[in-house]
Amino acid sequence: MQTEVIKLDRENMDLDALKRAGEIIKSGGLVAFPTETVYGLGGDGLHEESSRKIYESKGRPSDNPLIVHVADMEHLEKIVKKVPKAAYKLAEAFWPGPMTMILEKNDLVPYGTTGGLDTVAIRMPSDPIALELIRQGGGYIAAPSANTSGRPSPTTAQHVYEDLQGKIPMILDGGAVTIGLESTIVDLTEEIPTILRPGFISLDMVQAVLGEAQIDRGLIANDSNIHPKAPGMKYRHYAPKADLKIVEGPMEQVISYINEQAEKGRTGIICTEETRSRYPKGDIKCVGTRKDELSIASHLFAVLREFDEDGVEQIYSESFKAPGLGEAIMNRLLKAAGH
Ligand code: AMP
Ligand code: MG
């Protein structure tokens, strides 16, 4: 299969191209598209066969459910048993934007999309290209990140092309994404709203809207008997080919430890503007500045991919601090390191 890449300008969107992309989705095909978090691999969320194709092209385990993307609340109302008040509040505060809610699904959503679960994950992205594709594609686009399963999530169309070229008919290229980490997932089927995956929208922000919210214990527990509730969070993710270690502690000690390790072989180093000049040796990648955590989030996955191309033997990263976006950055780094 030939993969067509179409460059789109958000200020002046090529509606004919988006209509064509929508037709591909409606006829059961897949289109990769930008969102503000990462690039998604989209198919018709209400058709099991489209979801099957998504799993197949990514090599994704079929028990790992997909997020259904909508462009308005009316479409959400049509595919769930009921919409709790909390869902309206969260939508009001954060949609369109980088937040996904888990709600009870109705019969319109096939089990092939939800990995066999009676709940469905739903998000309204803010990227105008994504919103228009959803409208043109029939209103429900199931989309996981558009990477080969296990690799870092794609934050540019080029990343998508590296992983999926020849496997899908179309990639919509909207340039580099702004956030760079996947959406915050909030489960509203529990008594207390629970964050199943940290992201740009932090626990504090969710609590400020709902009054009460918590983080899934399975995400932070050291006890291997406690599993994360989002099926996807149990898999090793984002893994670069070389072994990745995260070094925690007072910054001076972190720097000298990493420098000692860098003497031992071809070493990748993930650092920040603040510390870059302190590493004399190694394949040094500055991921952003600590003054602006979004700069770190938006470059993290691209940096992990670059190390694969450079062929380093080991990677050492500085650590980042919770709460807020630091929590989401650390969560992705820990998963990339296999904990
Ligand atoms: P991705 O689309 O690659 O960002 O992955 C979607 C994430 O949402 C995975 O971690 C899934 O396990 C999680 N997810 C999707 N649907 C559900 C659901 N119904 N219940 C819990 N987690 C879900
Ligand atoms: Mg993913």
Short mmCIF file of C-alpha atoms and ligand atoms in Angstrom, two decimals:
data_model
loop_
_atom_site.label_atom_id
_atom_site.label_comp_id
_atom_site.label_asym_id
_atom_site.label_seq_id
_atom_site.Cartn_x
_atom_site.Cartn_y
_atom_site.Cartn_z
CA MET A 1 0.00 0.00 0.00
CA GLN A 2 1.23 3.53 -0.86
CA THR A 3 1.09 5.97 2.03
CA GLU A 4 0.10 9.46 0.99
CA VAL A 5 1.34 12.29 3.23
CA ILE A 6 -0.72 15.49 3.08
CA LYS A 7 0.62 18.70 4.63
CA LEU A 8 -2.11 20.79 6.21
CA ASP A 9 -2.09 24.38 7.34
CA ARG A 10 -4.35 25.02 10.35
CA GLU A 11 -5.02 28.60 9.29
CA ASN A 12 -6.05 27.56 5.81
CA MET A 13 -7.22 23.97 5.94
CA ASP A 14 -7.52 22.01 2.72
CA LEU A 15 -11.12 20.86 3.09
CA ASP A 16 -11.01 18.66 0.00
CA ALA A 17 -8.12 16.69 1.50
CA LEU A 18 -9.98 16.39 4.81
CA LYS A 19 -13.11 15.18 2.99
CA ARG A 20 -11.03 12.54 1.26
CA ALA A 21 -9.54 11.52 4.61
CA GLY A 22 -13.07 11.33 6.05
CA GLU A 23 -14.15 9.09 3.16
CA ILE A 24 -11.29 6.70 3.91
CA ILE A 25 -12.43 6.48 7.55
CA LYS A 26 -16.11 5.99 6.59
CA SER A 27 -15.22 3.22 4.18
CA GLY A 28 -13.34 1.32 6.86
CA GLY A 29 -9.76 2.55 6.26
CA LEU A 30 -7.23 4.24 8.53
CA VAL A 31 -5.82 7.77 8.56
CA ALA A 32 -3.08 9.10 10.86
CA PHE A 33 -3.67 12.65 12.07
CA PRO A 34 -2.24 15.25 14.45
CA THR A 35 -3.77 16.09 17.81
CA GLU A 36 -2.40 18.46 20.45
CA THR A 37 -1.07 15.49 22.46
CA VAL A 38 0.47 13.04 19.95
CA TYR A 39 -0.36 11.80 16.43
CA GLY A 40 -3.29 9.36 16.33
CA LEU A 41 -4.03 6.39 14.08
CA GLY A 42 -7.73 6.81 13.31
CA GLY A 43 -10.47 4.47 12.17
CA ASP A 44 -14.27 4.36 12.53
CA GLY A 45 -14.79 3.76 16.26
CA LEU A 46 -18.21 2.16 15.79
CA HIS A 47 -16.96 -0.50 13.39
CA GLU A 48 -15.17 -3.49 14.80
CA GLU A 49 -13.38 -4.16 11.53
CA SER A 50 -11.73 -0.70 11.58
CA SER A 51 -10.55 -1.26 15.14
CA ARG A 52 -9.15 -4.64 14.13
CA LYS A 53 -7.13 -2.92 11.42
CA ILE A 54 -5.78 -0.42 13.95
CA TYR A 55 -4.55 -3.21 16.23
CA GLU A 56 -3.03 -5.02 13.31
CA SER A 57 -1.11 -2.06 11.86
CA LYS A 58 0.30 -1.06 15.24
CA GLY A 59 0.95 -4.59 16.45
CA ARG A 60 -1.04 -3.61 19.54
CA PRO A 61 -2.29 -6.25 22.01
CA SER A 62 -6.07 -6.49 21.45
CA ASP A 63 -6.89 -6.20 25.16
CA ASN A 64 -5.60 -2.63 25.14
CA PRO A 65 -8.67 -0.48 24.38
CA LEU A 66 -8.80 2.51 22.03
CA ILE A 67 -9.88 6.07 22.75
CA VAL A 68 -12.92 7.24 20.76
CA HIS A 69 -12.55 10.85 19.60
CA VAL A 70 -15.61 13.08 19.19
CA ALA A 71 -16.07 16.67 18.05
CA ASP A 72 -19.11 17.60 20.20
CA MET A 73 -21.05 16.51 23.30
CA GLU A 74 -24.08 15.27 21.32
CA HIS A 75 -21.96 12.51 19.83
CA LEU A 76 -20.69 11.51 23.27
CA GLU A 77 -24.26 11.31 24.61
CA LYS A 78 -25.20 8.85 21.85
CA ILE A 79 -22.63 6.17 22.75
CA VAL A 80 -22.77 5.96 26.55
CA LYS A 81 -25.37 4.61 29.01
CA LYS A 82 -25.54 7.90 30.86
CA VAL A 83 -23.52 11.06 31.18
CA PRO A 84 -22.78 11.79 34.84
CA LYS A 85 -22.68 15.42 36.02
CA ALA A 86 -18.93 15.10 36.52
CA ALA A 87 -18.51 14.40 32.81
CA TYR A 88 -20.24 17.67 31.88
CA LYS A 89 -18.09 19.52 34.39
CA LEU A 90 -14.85 18.04 33.07
CA ALA A 91 -15.89 18.68 29.47
CA GLU A 92 -16.76 22.27 30.31
CA ALA A 93 -13.35 22.78 31.92
CA PHE A 94 -11.02 20.84 29.63
CA TRP A 95 -12.65 20.09 26.27
CA PRO A 96 -11.65 20.37 23.58
CA GLY A 97 -8.31 19.38 25.08
CA PRO A 98 -5.90 16.76 26.42
CA MET A 99 -8.30 14.86 28.69
CA THR A 100 -10.00 11.49 28.17
CA MET A 101 -12.94 10.23 30.21
CA ILE A 102 -13.97 6.65 30.86
CA LEU A 103 -17.75 6.11 30.85
CA GLU A 104 -20.10 3.13 30.54
CA LYS A 105 -20.58 2.31 26.87
CA ASN A 106 -23.85 1.40 25.16
CA ASP A 107 -24.40 -1.16 22.38
CA LEU A 108 -23.30 1.18 19.61
CA VAL A 109 -19.67 0.79 20.67
CA PRO A 110 -18.29 -2.59 19.64
CA TYR A 111 -16.20 -4.63 22.07
CA GLY A 112 -13.54 -4.66 19.38
CA THR A 113 -12.95 -0.98 20.14
CA THR A 114 -12.97 -1.28 23.95
CA GLY A 115 -10.82 -4.39 24.24
CA GLY A 116 -13.82 -6.33 25.56
CA LEU A 117 -14.64 -3.79 28.32
CA ASP A 118 -18.12 -2.42 29.12
CA THR A 119 -16.61 1.04 29.39
CA VAL A 120 -15.37 3.36 26.67
CA ALA A 121 -12.67 6.03 26.67
CA ILE A 122 -13.75 9.29 25.01
CA ARG A 123 -11.87 12.49 24.17
CA MET A 124 -12.51 15.71 22.30
CA PRO A 125 -9.16 16.91 20.97
CA SER A 126 -8.50 20.61 20.35
CA ASP A 127 -6.44 20.41 17.17
CA PRO A 128 -8.67 21.86 14.39
CA ILE A 129 -7.34 19.26 11.92
CA ALA A 130 -8.42 16.46 14.25
CA LEU A 131 -11.84 18.03 14.84
CA GLU A 132 -12.51 18.43 11.13
CA LEU A 133 -11.39 14.87 10.41
CA ILE A 134 -13.78 13.57 13.10
CA ARG A 135 -16.67 15.51 11.52
CA GLN A 136 -15.80 14.35 8.02
CA GLY A 137 -15.25 10.79 9.17
CA GLY A 138 -18.70 10.21 10.67
CA GLY A 139 -18.28 11.55 14.20
CA TYR A 140 -16.44 8.75 16.02
CA ILE A 141 -12.77 8.19 15.41
CA ALA A 142 -11.11 5.45 17.44
CA ALA A 143 -7.44 6.30 17.67
CA PRO A 144 -4.49 5.15 19.68
CA SER A 145 -1.11 6.79 19.21
CA ALA A 146 0.12 6.28 15.62
CA ASN A 147 3.32 4.39 16.46
CA THR A 148 4.29 0.77 16.26
CA SER A 149 3.34 -0.74 19.61
CA GLY A 150 6.21 -0.40 22.10
CA ARG A 151 7.95 2.51 20.34
CA PRO A 152 7.80 6.10 21.58
CA SER A 153 4.56 7.86 20.62
CA PRO A 154 4.85 9.98 17.45
CA THR A 155 5.02 13.74 17.86
CA THR A 156 5.68 14.52 14.16
CA ALA A 157 4.26 13.12 10.91
CA GLN A 158 7.78 11.90 10.12
CA HIS A 159 7.65 9.61 13.21
CA VAL A 160 4.36 8.18 11.97
CA TYR A 161 5.85 7.61 8.53
CA GLU A 162 8.83 5.75 10.02
CA ASP A 163 6.51 3.31 11.80
CA LEU A 164 3.51 2.94 9.50
CA GLN A 165 4.64 3.65 5.95
CA GLY A 166 3.13 1.11 3.56
CA LYS A 167 0.58 -0.02 6.18
CA ILE A 168 -1.93 2.84 5.99
CA PRO A 169 -3.23 4.90 3.05
CA MET A 170 -2.90 8.42 4.48
CA ILE A 171 -1.04 10.60 6.98
CA LEU A 172 -2.22 14.16 7.67
CA ASP A 173 0.86 16.24 8.46
CA GLY A 174 0.17 19.17 10.78
CA GLY A 175 3.76 19.67 11.93
CA ALA A 176 5.05 19.04 15.45
CA VAL A 177 2.45 18.64 18.21
CA THR A 178 2.29 21.12 21.10
CA ILE A 179 1.99 18.92 24.22
CA GLY A 180 3.82 15.75 23.29
CA LEU A 181 2.45 13.45 26.00
CA GLU A 182 -0.78 11.48 25.70
CA SER A 183 -4.01 12.72 27.32
CA THR A 184 -4.82 12.50 31.02
CA ILE A 185 -7.32 9.64 31.49
CA VAL A 186 -10.04 10.18 34.12
CA ASP A 187 -12.21 7.20 35.04
CA LEU A 188 -15.74 8.34 35.94
CA THR A 189 -17.12 4.85 36.51
CA GLU A 190 -15.60 4.64 39.99
CA GLU A 191 -17.12 6.21 43.10
CA ILE A 192 -14.19 8.61 43.26
CA PRO A 193 -13.05 9.96 39.87
CA THR A 194 -9.68 8.36 39.25
CA ILE A 195 -6.76 9.35 37.04
CA LEU A 196 -5.63 6.23 35.21
CA ARG A 197 -2.89 7.96 33.21
CA PRO A 198 -1.25 11.28 34.16
CA GLY A 199 -0.94 13.95 31.48
CA PHE A 200 -1.02 17.68 30.87
CA ILE A 201 -4.22 17.99 32.96
CA SER A 202 -2.97 17.33 36.50
CA LEU A 203 -4.67 15.82 39.55
CA ASP A 204 -4.89 19.31 41.06
CA MET A 205 -6.70 20.61 38.00
CA VAL A 206 -9.20 17.73 38.08
CA GLN A 207 -9.75 18.16 41.82
CA ALA A 208 -10.34 21.87 41.35
CA VAL A 209 -13.23 21.03 39.00
CA LEU A 210 -14.73 17.95 40.68
CA GLY A 211 -13.87 18.54 44.33
CA GLU A 212 -12.70 14.98 44.75
CA ALA A 213 -10.37 12.89 42.58
CA GLN A 214 -7.51 10.46 43.08
CA ILE A 215 -4.66 8.80 41.17
CA ASP A 216 -4.99 5.09 40.38
CA ARG A 217 -2.91 3.30 43.03
CA GLY A 218 -1.80 0.77 40.45
CA LEU A 219 0.23 3.52 38.75
CA ILE A 220 2.35 4.33 41.76
CA ALA A 221 2.34 1.09 43.75
CA ASN A 222 5.61 -0.78 44.10
CA ASP A 223 3.57 -3.90 44.89
CA SER A 224 3.38 -6.07 41.76
CA ASN A 225 0.00 -7.44 42.91
CA ILE A 226 -1.63 -4.07 42.34
CA HIS A 227 -2.20 -3.52 38.63
CA PRO A 228 -3.00 -0.26 36.87
CA LYS A 229 -6.64 -0.09 35.81
CA ALA A 230 -6.00 1.20 32.29
CA PRO A 231 -4.96 -1.98 30.46
CA GLY A 232 -2.39 -0.04 28.40
CA MET A 233 -0.46 1.12 31.46
CA LYS A 234 0.77 -2.38 32.22
CA TYR A 235 2.77 -2.67 29.01
CA ARG A 236 6.30 -1.46 28.60
CA HIS A 237 5.98 1.52 26.29
CA TYR A 238 8.01 4.11 24.52
CA ALA A 239 11.01 1.88 24.82
CA PRO A 240 14.22 3.01 23.11
CA LYS A 241 16.41 0.13 21.92
CA ALA A 242 19.18 0.87 24.43
CA ASP A 243 18.71 0.33 28.14
CA LEU A 244 17.43 3.50 29.81
CA LYS A 245 18.13 4.41 33.44
CA ILE A 246 16.75 7.40 35.33
CA VAL A 247 19.03 8.92 37.94
CA GLU A 248 17.43 10.54 40.98
CA GLY A 249 19.02 12.57 43.75
CA PRO A 250 20.67 15.94 44.38
CA MET A 251 21.57 17.44 40.98
CA GLU A 252 25.35 17.58 41.60
CA GLN A 253 25.42 13.86 42.43
CA VAL A 254 23.20 13.03 39.47
CA ILE A 255 25.58 14.83 37.11
CA SER A 256 28.72 13.20 38.45
CA TYR A 257 27.12 9.74 38.42
CA ILE A 258 26.01 10.14 34.81
CA ASN A 259 29.47 11.42 33.82
CA GLU A 260 31.08 8.33 35.39
CA GLN A 261 28.73 6.06 33.44
CA ALA A 262 29.44 7.95 30.21
CA GLU A 263 33.07 6.76 30.42
CA LYS A 264 31.91 3.16 30.01
CA GLY A 265 30.56 3.06 26.46
CA ARG A 266 28.45 4.91 23.87
CA THR A 267 26.11 6.73 26.21
CA GLY A 268 23.01 8.78 25.53
CA ILE A 269 22.28 11.50 28.09
CA ILE A 270 18.93 13.22 28.59
CA CYS A 271 19.53 16.58 30.24
CA THR A 272 18.06 20.08 30.38
CA GLU A 273 19.23 23.58 29.37
CA GLU A 274 20.27 24.13 32.97
CA THR A 275 22.73 21.22 33.02
CA ARG A 276 23.81 20.74 29.41
CA SER A 277 27.26 22.30 29.81
CA ARG A 278 28.04 19.93 32.69
CA TYR A 279 28.29 16.84 30.49
CA PRO A 280 31.61 16.73 28.61
CA LYS A 281 31.15 13.33 27.00
CA GLY A 282 28.35 11.30 25.43
CA ASP A 283 25.45 11.69 23.01
CA ILE A 284 23.91 14.61 24.89
CA LYS A 285 20.30 15.57 24.23
CA CYS A 286 18.82 18.60 25.84
CA VAL A 287 15.12 17.85 26.16
CA GLY A 288 14.01 21.34 27.24
CA THR A 289 14.25 23.74 30.15
CA ARG A 290 13.15 23.12 33.73
CA LYS A 291 11.60 26.60 33.72
CA ASP A 292 9.05 25.35 31.19
CA GLU A 293 8.03 21.72 31.70
CA LEU A 294 5.97 21.78 28.52
CA SER A 295 9.22 22.17 26.56
CA ILE A 296 10.40 18.90 28.15
CA ALA A 297 7.11 17.06 27.55
CA SER A 298 6.92 18.06 23.91
CA HIS A 299 10.45 16.85 23.06
CA LEU A 300 10.73 13.71 25.17
CA PHE A 301 9.46 11.12 22.69
CA ALA A 302 11.41 12.61 19.78
CA VAL A 303 14.61 12.41 21.84
CA LEU A 304 13.95 8.76 22.71
CA ARG A 305 13.54 8.02 18.99
CA GLU A 306 16.76 9.86 18.10
CA PHE A 307 18.79 7.60 20.37
CA ASP A 308 17.62 4.61 18.30
CA GLU A 309 19.05 6.25 15.17
CA ASP A 310 22.28 7.19 16.92
CA GLY A 311 22.77 3.61 18.10
CA VAL A 312 23.85 4.30 21.68
CA GLU A 313 24.49 1.38 24.07
CA GLN A 314 23.02 2.89 27.22
CA ILE A 315 20.95 5.95 28.10
CA TYR A 316 20.92 7.95 31.33
CA SER A 317 18.29 10.54 32.10
CA GLU A 318 17.97 13.17 34.77
CA SER A 319 14.70 12.82 36.68
CA PHE A 320 11.76 15.19 36.86
CA LYS A 321 9.64 16.09 39.84
CA ALA A 322 5.96 15.58 40.51
CA PRO A 323 3.43 17.14 40.81
CA GLY A 324 1.89 18.59 37.70
CA LEU A 325 3.39 17.92 34.31
CA GLY A 326 6.54 16.53 35.98
CA GLU A 327 4.41 13.61 37.15
CA ALA A 328 3.36 12.78 33.59
CA ILE A 329 6.93 13.17 32.28
CA MET A 330 8.28 10.81 34.97
CA ASN A 331 5.49 8.31 34.28
CA ARG A 332 6.50 8.11 30.58
CA LEU A 333 10.23 7.95 31.38
CA LEU A 334 9.67 5.15 33.90
CA LYS A 335 7.66 3.21 31.35
CA ALA A 336 10.36 3.75 28.73
CA ALA A 337 12.87 2.38 31.23
CA GLY A 338 10.67 -0.64 32.02
CA HIS A 339 10.60 0.83 35.59
P1 AMP B 1 -3.30 5.27 23.47
O1 AMP B 1 -4.49 5.45 22.61
O2 AMP B 1 -2.19 4.52 22.83
O3 AMP B 1 -2.88 6.56 24.08
O4 AMP B 1 -3.82 4.35 24.65
C1 AMP B 1 -5.09 4.52 25.21
C2 AMP B 1 -5.01 4.29 26.69
O5 AMP B 1 -6.33 4.40 27.24
C3 AMP B 1 -4.47 2.92 27.07
O6 AMP B 1 -3.62 3.03 28.18
C4 AMP B 1 -5.75 2.19 27.42
O7 AMP B 1 -5.52 1.12 28.29
C5 AMP B 1 -6.60 3.28 28.04
N1 AMP B 1 -8.04 2.97 27.94
C6 AMP B 1 -8.79 3.01 26.83
N2 AMP B 1 -10.06 2.63 27.08
C7 AMP B 1 -10.11 2.34 28.39
C8 AMP B 1 -11.15 1.87 29.27
N3 AMP B 1 -12.40 1.63 28.82
N4 AMP B 1 -10.84 1.66 30.56
C9 AMP B 1 -9.59 1.92 31.01
N5 AMP B 1 -8.58 2.36 30.24
C10 AMP B 1 -8.81 2.56 28.95
MG MG B 2 0.05 4.66 22.70
#
